[in-house]
Short mmCIF file of C-alpha atoms in Angstrom, two decimals:
data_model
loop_
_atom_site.label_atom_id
_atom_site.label_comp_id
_atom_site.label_asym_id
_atom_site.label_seq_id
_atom_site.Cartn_x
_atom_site.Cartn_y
_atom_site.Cartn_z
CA UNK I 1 -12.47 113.12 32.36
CA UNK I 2 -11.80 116.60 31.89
CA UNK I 3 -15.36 117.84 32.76
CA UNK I 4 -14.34 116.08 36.45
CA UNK I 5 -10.92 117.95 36.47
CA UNK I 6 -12.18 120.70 35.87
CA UNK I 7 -14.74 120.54 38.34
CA UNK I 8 -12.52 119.39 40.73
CA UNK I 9 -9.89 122.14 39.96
CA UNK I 10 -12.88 124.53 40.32
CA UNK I 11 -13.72 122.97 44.03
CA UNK I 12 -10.11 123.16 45.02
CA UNK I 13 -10.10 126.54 44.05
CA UNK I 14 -13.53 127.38 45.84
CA UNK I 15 -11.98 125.23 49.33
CA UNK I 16 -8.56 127.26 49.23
CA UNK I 17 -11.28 131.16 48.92
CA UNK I 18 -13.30 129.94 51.80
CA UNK I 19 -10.14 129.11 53.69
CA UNK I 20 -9.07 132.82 53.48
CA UNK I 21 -12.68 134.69 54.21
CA UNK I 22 -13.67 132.20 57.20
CA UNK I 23 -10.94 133.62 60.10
CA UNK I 24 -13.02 136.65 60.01
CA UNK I 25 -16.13 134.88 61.35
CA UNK I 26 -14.80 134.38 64.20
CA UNK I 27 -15.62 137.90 65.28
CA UNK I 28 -18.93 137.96 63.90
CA UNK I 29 -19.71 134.31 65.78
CA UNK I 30 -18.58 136.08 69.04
CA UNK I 31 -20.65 139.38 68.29
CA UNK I 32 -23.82 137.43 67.53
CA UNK I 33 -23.57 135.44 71.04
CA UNK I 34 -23.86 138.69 72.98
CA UNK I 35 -26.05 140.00 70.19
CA UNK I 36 -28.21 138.19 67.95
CA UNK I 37 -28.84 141.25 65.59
CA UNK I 38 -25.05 141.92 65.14
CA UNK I 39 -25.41 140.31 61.93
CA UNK I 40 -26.21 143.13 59.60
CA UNK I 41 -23.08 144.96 60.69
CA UNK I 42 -20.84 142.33 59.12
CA UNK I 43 -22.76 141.58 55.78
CA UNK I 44 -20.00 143.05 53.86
CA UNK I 45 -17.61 140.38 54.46
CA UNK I 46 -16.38 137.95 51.66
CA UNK I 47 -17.68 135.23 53.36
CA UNK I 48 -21.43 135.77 52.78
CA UNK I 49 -20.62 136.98 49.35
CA UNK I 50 -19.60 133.05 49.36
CA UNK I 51 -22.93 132.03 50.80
CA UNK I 52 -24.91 134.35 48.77
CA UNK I 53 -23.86 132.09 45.85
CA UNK I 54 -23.99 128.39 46.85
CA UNK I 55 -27.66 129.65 47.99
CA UNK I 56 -28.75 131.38 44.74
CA UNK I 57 -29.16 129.62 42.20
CA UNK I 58 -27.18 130.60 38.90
CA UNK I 59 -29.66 132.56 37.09
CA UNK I 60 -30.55 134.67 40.14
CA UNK I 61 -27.26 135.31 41.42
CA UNK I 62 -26.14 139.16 42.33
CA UNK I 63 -23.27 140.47 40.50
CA UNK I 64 -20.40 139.42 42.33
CA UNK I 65 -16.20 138.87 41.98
CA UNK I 66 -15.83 135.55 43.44
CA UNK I 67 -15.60 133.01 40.29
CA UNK I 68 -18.63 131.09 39.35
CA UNK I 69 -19.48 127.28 40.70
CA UNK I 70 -21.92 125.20 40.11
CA UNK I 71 -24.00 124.59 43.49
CA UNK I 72 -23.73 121.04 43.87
CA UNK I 73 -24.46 119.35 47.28
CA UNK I 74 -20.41 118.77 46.95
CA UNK I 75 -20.00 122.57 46.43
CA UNK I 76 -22.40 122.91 49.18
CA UNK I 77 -20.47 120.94 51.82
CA UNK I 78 -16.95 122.42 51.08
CA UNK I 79 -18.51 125.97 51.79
CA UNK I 80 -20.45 125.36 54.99
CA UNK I 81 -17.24 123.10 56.47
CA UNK I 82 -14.83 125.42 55.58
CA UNK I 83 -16.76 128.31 56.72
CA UNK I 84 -17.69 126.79 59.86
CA UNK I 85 -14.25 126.42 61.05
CA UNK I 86 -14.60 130.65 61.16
CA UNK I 87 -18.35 130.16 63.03
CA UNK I 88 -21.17 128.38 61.48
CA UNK I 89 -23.73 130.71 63.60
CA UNK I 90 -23.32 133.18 61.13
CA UNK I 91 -23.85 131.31 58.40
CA UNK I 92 -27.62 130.31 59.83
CA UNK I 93 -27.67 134.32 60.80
CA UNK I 94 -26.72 135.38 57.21
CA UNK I 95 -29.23 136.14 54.58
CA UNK I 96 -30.16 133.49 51.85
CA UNK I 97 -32.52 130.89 50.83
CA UNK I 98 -31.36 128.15 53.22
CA UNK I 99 -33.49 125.04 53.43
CA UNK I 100 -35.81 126.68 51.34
CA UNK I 101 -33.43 126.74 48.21
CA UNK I 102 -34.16 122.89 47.33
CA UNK I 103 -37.98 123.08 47.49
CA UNK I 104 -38.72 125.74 45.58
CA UNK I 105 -36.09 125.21 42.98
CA UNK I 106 -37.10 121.70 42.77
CA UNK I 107 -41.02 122.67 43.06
CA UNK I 108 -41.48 126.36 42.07
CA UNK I 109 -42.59 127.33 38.82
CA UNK I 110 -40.82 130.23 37.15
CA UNK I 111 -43.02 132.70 38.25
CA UNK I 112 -42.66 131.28 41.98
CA UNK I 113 -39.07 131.11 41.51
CA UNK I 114 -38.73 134.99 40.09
CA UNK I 115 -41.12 136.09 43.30
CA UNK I 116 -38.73 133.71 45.71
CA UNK I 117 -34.68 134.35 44.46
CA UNK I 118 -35.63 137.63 42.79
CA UNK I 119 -35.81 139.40 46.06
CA UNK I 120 -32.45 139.09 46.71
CA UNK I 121 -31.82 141.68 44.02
CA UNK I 122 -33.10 144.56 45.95
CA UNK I 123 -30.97 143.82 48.69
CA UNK I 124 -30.20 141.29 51.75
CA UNK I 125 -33.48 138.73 52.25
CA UNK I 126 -33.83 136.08 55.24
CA UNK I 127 -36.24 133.31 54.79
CA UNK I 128 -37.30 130.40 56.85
CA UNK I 129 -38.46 127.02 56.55
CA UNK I 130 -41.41 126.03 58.32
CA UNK I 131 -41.59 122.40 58.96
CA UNK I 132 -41.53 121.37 62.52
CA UNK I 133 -44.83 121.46 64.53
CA UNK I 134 -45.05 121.84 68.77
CA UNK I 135 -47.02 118.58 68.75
CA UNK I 136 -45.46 116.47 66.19
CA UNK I 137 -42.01 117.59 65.72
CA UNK I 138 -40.32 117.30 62.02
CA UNK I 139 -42.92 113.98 61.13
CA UNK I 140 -43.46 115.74 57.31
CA UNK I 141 -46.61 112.96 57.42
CA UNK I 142 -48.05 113.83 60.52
CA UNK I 143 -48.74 118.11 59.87
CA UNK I 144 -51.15 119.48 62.25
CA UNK I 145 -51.07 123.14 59.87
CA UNK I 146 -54.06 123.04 57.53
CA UNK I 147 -54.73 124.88 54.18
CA UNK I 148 -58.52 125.46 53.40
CA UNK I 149 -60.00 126.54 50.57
CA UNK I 150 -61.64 130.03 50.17
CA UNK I 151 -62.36 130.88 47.00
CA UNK I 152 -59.63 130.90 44.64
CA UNK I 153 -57.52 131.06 47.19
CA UNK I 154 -55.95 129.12 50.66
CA UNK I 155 -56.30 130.11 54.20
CA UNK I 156 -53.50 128.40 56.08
CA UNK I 157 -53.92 128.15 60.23
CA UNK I 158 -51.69 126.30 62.55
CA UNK I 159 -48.19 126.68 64.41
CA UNK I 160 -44.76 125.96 63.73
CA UNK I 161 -41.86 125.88 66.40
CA UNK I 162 -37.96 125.91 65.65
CA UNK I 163 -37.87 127.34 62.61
CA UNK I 164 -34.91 129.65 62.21
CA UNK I 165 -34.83 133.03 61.13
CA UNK I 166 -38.55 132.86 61.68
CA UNK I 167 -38.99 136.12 62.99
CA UNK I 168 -37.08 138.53 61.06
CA UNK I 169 -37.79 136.56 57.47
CA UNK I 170 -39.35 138.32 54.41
CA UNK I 171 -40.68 135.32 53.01
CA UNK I 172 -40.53 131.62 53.72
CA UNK I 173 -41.85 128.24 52.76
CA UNK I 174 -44.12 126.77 54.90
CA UNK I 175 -45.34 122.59 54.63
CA UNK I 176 -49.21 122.17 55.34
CA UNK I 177 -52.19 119.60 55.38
CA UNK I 178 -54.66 120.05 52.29
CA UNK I 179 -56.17 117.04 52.70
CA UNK I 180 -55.85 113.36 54.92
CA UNK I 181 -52.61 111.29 53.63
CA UNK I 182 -49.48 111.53 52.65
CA UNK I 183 -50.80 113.32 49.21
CA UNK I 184 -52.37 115.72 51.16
CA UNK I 185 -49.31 117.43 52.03
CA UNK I 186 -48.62 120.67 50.11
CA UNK I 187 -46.00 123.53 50.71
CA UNK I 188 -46.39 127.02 50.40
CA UNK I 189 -44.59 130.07 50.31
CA UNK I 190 -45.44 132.43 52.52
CA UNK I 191 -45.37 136.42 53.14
CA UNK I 192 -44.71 137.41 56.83
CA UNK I 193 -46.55 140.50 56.47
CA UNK I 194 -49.67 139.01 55.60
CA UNK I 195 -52.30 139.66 58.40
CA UNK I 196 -52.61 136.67 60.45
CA UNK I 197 -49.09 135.69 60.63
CA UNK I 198 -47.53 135.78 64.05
CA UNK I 199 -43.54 135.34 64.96
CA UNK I 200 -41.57 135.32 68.50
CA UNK I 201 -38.13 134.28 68.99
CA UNK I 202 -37.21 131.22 71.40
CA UNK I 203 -34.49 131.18 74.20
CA UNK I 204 -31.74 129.76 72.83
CA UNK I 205 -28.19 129.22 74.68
CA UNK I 206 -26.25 127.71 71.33
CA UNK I 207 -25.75 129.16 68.08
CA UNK I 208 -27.83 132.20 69.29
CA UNK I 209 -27.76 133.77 65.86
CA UNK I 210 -29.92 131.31 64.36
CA UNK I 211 -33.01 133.43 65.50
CA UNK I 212 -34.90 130.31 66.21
CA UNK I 213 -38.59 131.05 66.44
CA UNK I 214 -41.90 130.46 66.94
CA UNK I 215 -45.06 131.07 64.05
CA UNK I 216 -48.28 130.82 64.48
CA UNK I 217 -50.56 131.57 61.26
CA UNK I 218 -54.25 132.59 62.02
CA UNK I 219 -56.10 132.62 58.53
CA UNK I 220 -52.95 133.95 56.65
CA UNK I 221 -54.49 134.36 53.30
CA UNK I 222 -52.13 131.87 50.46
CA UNK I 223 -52.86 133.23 47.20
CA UNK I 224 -53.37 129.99 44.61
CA UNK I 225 -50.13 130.83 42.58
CA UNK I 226 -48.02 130.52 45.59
CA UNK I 227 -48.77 126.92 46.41
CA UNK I 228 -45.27 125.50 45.24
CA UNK I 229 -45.89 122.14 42.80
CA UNK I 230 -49.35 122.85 41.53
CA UNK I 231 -48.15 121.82 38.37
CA UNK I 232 -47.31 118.44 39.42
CA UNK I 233 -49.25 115.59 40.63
CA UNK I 234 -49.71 115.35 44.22
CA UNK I 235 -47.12 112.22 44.80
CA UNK I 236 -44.63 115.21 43.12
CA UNK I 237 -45.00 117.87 46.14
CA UNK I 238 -45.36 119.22 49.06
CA UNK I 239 -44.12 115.42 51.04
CA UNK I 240 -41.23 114.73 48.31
CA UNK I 241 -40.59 118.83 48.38
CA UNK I 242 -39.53 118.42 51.69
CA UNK I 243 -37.69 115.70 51.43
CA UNK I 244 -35.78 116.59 48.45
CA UNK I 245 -34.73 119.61 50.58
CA UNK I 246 -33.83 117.61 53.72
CA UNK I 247 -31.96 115.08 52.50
CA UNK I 248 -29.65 117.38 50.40
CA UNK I 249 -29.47 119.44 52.72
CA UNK I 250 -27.83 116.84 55.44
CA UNK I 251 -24.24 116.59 54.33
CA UNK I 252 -24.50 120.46 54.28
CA UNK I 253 -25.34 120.26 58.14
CA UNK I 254 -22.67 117.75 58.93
CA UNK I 255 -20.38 119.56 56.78
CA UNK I 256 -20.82 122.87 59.19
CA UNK I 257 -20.93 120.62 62.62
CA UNK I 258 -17.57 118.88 61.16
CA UNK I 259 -15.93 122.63 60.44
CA UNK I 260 -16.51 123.53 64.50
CA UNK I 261 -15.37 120.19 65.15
CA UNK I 262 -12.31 120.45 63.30
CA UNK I 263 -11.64 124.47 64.65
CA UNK I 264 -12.15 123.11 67.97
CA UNK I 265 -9.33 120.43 67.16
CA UNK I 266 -7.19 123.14 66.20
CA UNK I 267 -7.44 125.31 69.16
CA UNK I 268 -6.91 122.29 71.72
CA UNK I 269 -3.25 121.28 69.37
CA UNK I 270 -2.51 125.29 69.92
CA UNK I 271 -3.50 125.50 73.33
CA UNK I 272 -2.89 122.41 74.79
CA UNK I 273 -0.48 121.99 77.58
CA UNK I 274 2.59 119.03 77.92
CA UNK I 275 0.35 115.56 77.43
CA UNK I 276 1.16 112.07 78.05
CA UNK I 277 1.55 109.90 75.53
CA UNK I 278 -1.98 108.58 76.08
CA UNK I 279 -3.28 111.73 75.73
CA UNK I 280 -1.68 112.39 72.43
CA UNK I 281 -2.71 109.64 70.97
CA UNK I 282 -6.22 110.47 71.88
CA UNK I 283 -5.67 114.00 70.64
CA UNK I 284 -4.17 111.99 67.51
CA UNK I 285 -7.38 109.87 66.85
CA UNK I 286 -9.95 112.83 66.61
CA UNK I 287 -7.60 114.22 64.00
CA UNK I 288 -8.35 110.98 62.64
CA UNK I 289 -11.82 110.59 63.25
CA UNK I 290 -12.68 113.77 61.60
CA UNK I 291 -10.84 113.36 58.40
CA UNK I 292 -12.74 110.15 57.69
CA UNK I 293 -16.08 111.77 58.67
CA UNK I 294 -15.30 113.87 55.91
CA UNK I 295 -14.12 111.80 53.64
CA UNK I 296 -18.02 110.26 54.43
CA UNK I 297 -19.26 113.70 54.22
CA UNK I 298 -18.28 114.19 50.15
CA UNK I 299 -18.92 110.44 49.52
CA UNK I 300 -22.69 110.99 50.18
CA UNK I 301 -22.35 114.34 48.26
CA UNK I 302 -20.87 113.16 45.36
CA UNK I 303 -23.99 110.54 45.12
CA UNK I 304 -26.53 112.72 45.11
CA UNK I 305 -24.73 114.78 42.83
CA UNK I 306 -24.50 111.80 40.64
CA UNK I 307 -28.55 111.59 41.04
CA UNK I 308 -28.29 108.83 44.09
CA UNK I 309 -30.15 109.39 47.32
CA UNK I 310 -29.77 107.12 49.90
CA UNK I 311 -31.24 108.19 53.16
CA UNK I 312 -29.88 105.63 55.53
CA UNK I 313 -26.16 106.87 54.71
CA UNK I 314 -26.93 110.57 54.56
CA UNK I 315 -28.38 109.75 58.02
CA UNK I 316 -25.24 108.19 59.19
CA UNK I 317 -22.92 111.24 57.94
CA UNK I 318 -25.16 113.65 59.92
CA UNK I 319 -25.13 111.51 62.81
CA UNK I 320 -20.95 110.90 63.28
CA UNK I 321 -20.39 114.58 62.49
CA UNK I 322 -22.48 115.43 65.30
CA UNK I 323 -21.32 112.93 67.84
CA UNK I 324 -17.39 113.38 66.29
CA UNK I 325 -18.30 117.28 67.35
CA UNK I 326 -19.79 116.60 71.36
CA UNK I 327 -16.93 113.76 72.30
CA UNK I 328 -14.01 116.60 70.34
CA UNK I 329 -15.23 119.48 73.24
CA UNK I 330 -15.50 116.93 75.81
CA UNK I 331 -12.01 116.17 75.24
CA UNK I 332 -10.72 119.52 75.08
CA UNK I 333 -11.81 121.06 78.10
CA UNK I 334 -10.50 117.83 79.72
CA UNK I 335 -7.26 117.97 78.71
CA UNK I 336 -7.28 122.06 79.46
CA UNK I 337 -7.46 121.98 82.69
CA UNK I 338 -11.40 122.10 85.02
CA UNK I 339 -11.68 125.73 84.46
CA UNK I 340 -10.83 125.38 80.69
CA UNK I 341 -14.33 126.48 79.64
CA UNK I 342 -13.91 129.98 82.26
CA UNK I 343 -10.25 130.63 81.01
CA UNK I 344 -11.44 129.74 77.50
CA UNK I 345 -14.69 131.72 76.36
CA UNK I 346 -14.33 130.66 72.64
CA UNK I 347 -14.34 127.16 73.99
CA UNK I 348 -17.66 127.48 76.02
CA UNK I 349 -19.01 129.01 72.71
CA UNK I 350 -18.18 126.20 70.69
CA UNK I 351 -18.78 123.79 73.49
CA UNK I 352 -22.79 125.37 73.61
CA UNK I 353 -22.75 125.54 69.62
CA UNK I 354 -21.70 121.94 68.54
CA UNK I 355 -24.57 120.47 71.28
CA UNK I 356 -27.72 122.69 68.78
CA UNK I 357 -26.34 120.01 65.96
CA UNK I 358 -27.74 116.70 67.84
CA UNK I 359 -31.44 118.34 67.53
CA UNK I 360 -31.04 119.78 63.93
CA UNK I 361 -32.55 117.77 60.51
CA UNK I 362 -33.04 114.72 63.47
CA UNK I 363 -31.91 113.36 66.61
CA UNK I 364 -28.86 110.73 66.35
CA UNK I 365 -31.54 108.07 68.06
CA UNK I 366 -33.58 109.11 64.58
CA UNK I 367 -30.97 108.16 62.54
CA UNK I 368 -29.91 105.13 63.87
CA UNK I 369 -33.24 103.64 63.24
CA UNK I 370 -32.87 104.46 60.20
CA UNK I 371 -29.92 102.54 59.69
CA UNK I 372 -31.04 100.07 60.96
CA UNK I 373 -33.80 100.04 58.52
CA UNK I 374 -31.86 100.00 55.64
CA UNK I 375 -29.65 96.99 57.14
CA UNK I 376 -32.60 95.50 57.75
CA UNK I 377 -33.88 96.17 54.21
CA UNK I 378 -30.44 95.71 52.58
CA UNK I 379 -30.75 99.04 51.29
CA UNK I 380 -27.82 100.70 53.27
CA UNK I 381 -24.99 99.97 50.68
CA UNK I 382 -27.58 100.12 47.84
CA UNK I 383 -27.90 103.24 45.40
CA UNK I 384 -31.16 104.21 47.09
CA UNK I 385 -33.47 106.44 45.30
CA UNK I 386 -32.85 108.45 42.29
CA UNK I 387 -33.63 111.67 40.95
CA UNK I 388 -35.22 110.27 37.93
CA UNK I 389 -37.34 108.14 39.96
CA UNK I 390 -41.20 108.22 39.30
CA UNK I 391 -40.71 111.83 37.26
#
């Protein structure tokens, strides 16, 4: 009991510091929609000192005055929600390991892991996951990107699309087909300035500081002691890497789309004008709504915290948060008048920014199917997989 006071003391305490470093991401949210490269002007705020920790893991962490937390998926989701409600664009802008935290924690060696996290030492370092093909989307079992030998080492060729930071990384993780089946699969970690590699950013009208990009990889030469998991047998990596990082890194996402949704609640109670009682009570219920998404948020944290992953639930969380965040906007520049989204830029931004959450880790159709699978499988309100599982 006093180990869970303590952490909970510890995330109270963590909640109430993000609460006073977000306001000031406002500005930087703003500055990265006219510019996406505005980002390394505002690196010395608190906030990604915050970021810079529940990223790092503990024995690679900078030096740094904000107190010490464990970074639990729990940890995780107080950060990004609370953050968000400043501007969750700069958080994907910022520096960090991202996605790529899980896998090559999970899957690096210690050599892999010193080469990964040890960059950040010599200063601010973006990386990128590299998952999602052109042809075949985020379908982990269906990579098109192969890995060939050639000698002692791996020649990897193929394209990835949507990847974010992509184009200004210094290193990244990148999934890839050894061989046919789902053992096949291995991930990699990959050095942007190796010759072959090739990066251009996409168009993007949402959350424009993402830097979402395109790679292609002509013969990019993978040395043998950066394939992540060759220490474990092939049912132990490159397939259950990624999902080990996707799936803990959900709640995160909703977390972030619920922090917009809730700022954008915020501004409409400021701003609104005199409403009918209807119209309160609407007003009223997204209140509602988004306190028990997030009450559904730190449920699904605190079970894979506890070593419980259940995919059909960490689907659902992702899924609400995103809707919760489209019908909250919707309802706000109704209720502010037709030209609320003119006489309200930081409106339209969030109103652009909250619809990029839909198409992140999974479309909503995605993850109803999924429900529906584990309904059909009665695994929905079962514990689901475990950590421990098959180790």
């Amino acid at each position: 009991m006093t180990t869970l006071l303590s952490r909970d003391d510890q995330l109270l305490r963590l909640r109430a510091h993000c609460r006073e470093v977000a306001p000031a991401l406002r500005e930087v949210g703003l500055a990265l929609d006219r510019d996406p490269d505005a980002i390394t002007d505002f690196l010395h705020l608190p906030a990604f000192a915050v970021l810079d920790q529940v990223f790092t893991p503990p024995e690679f962490r900078r030096p740094s005055s904000i107190e010490p937390f464990d970074p639990t998926c729990t940890a995780l989701c107080v950060v990004l929600e609370v953050l968000s409600h400043g501007d969750p664009g700069a958080i994907l802008a910022g520096p960090g390991a991202g996605l790529s935290r899980d896998v090559v924690r999970e899957l690096g060696d210690d050599e892999q892991r010193e080469h990964f996290f040890g960059r950040a030492h010599d200063g601010p370092v973006w990386t990128f996951f590299g998952l999602t093909e052109p042809g075949k989307g985020s379908a982990a079992l269906e990579l098109e990107t192969t890995l060939t030998p050639d000698g002692d080492d791996w020649l990897l060729n193929g394209e990835k699309r949507y990847v974010g930071n992509g184009a200004r990384a210094q290193i990244g993780v990148v999934f890839c087909r050894r061989a046919p089946g789902p053992w096949g699969i291995e991930a990699v970690i990959v050095d942007p300035a190796a010759h072959g590699f090739h990066a251009e950013l996409l168009p993007m009208i949402g959350l424009r500081g993402a830097r979402i990009s395109a790679l292609r990889f002509d013969n990019v030469r993978i040395p043998a002691n950066r394939v992540l998991g060759r220490h474990r047998p092939p049912s132990r990596r490159g397939v259950y890497g990624a999902l080990h990082a996707l799936l803990r890194f959900r709640p995160g996402l909703a977390a972030m789309t619920l922090g917009l949704t809730q700022a954008a609640c915020d501004y409409l109670t400021e701003h609104k004008p005199s409403l009918s009682r209807w119209n309160e009570l609407r007003v009223q219920g997204v209140f509602d709504r988004v306190a028990a998404v997030r009450r559904m948020i730190l449920d699904v944290a605190g079970d894979i915290d506890r070593g419980v992953v259940n995919p059909h639930r960490i689907g659902v969380v992702k899924m609400r948060a995103a809707q919760l965040g489209e019908q909250v906007t919707r309802l706000a520049a109704e209720l502010l008048g037709p030209a609320s989204l003119i006489e309200h830029p930081w409106l339209e931004k969030v109103y652009r920014d909250l619809r990029a959450f839909e198409f992140m880790e999974g479309t909503s159709n995605l993850h109803r199917l999924s429900v529906f699978q584990g309904l059909l499988k009665h695994d929905f309100f079962g514990e689901g997989d475990t950590d421990e599982a098959g180790r």
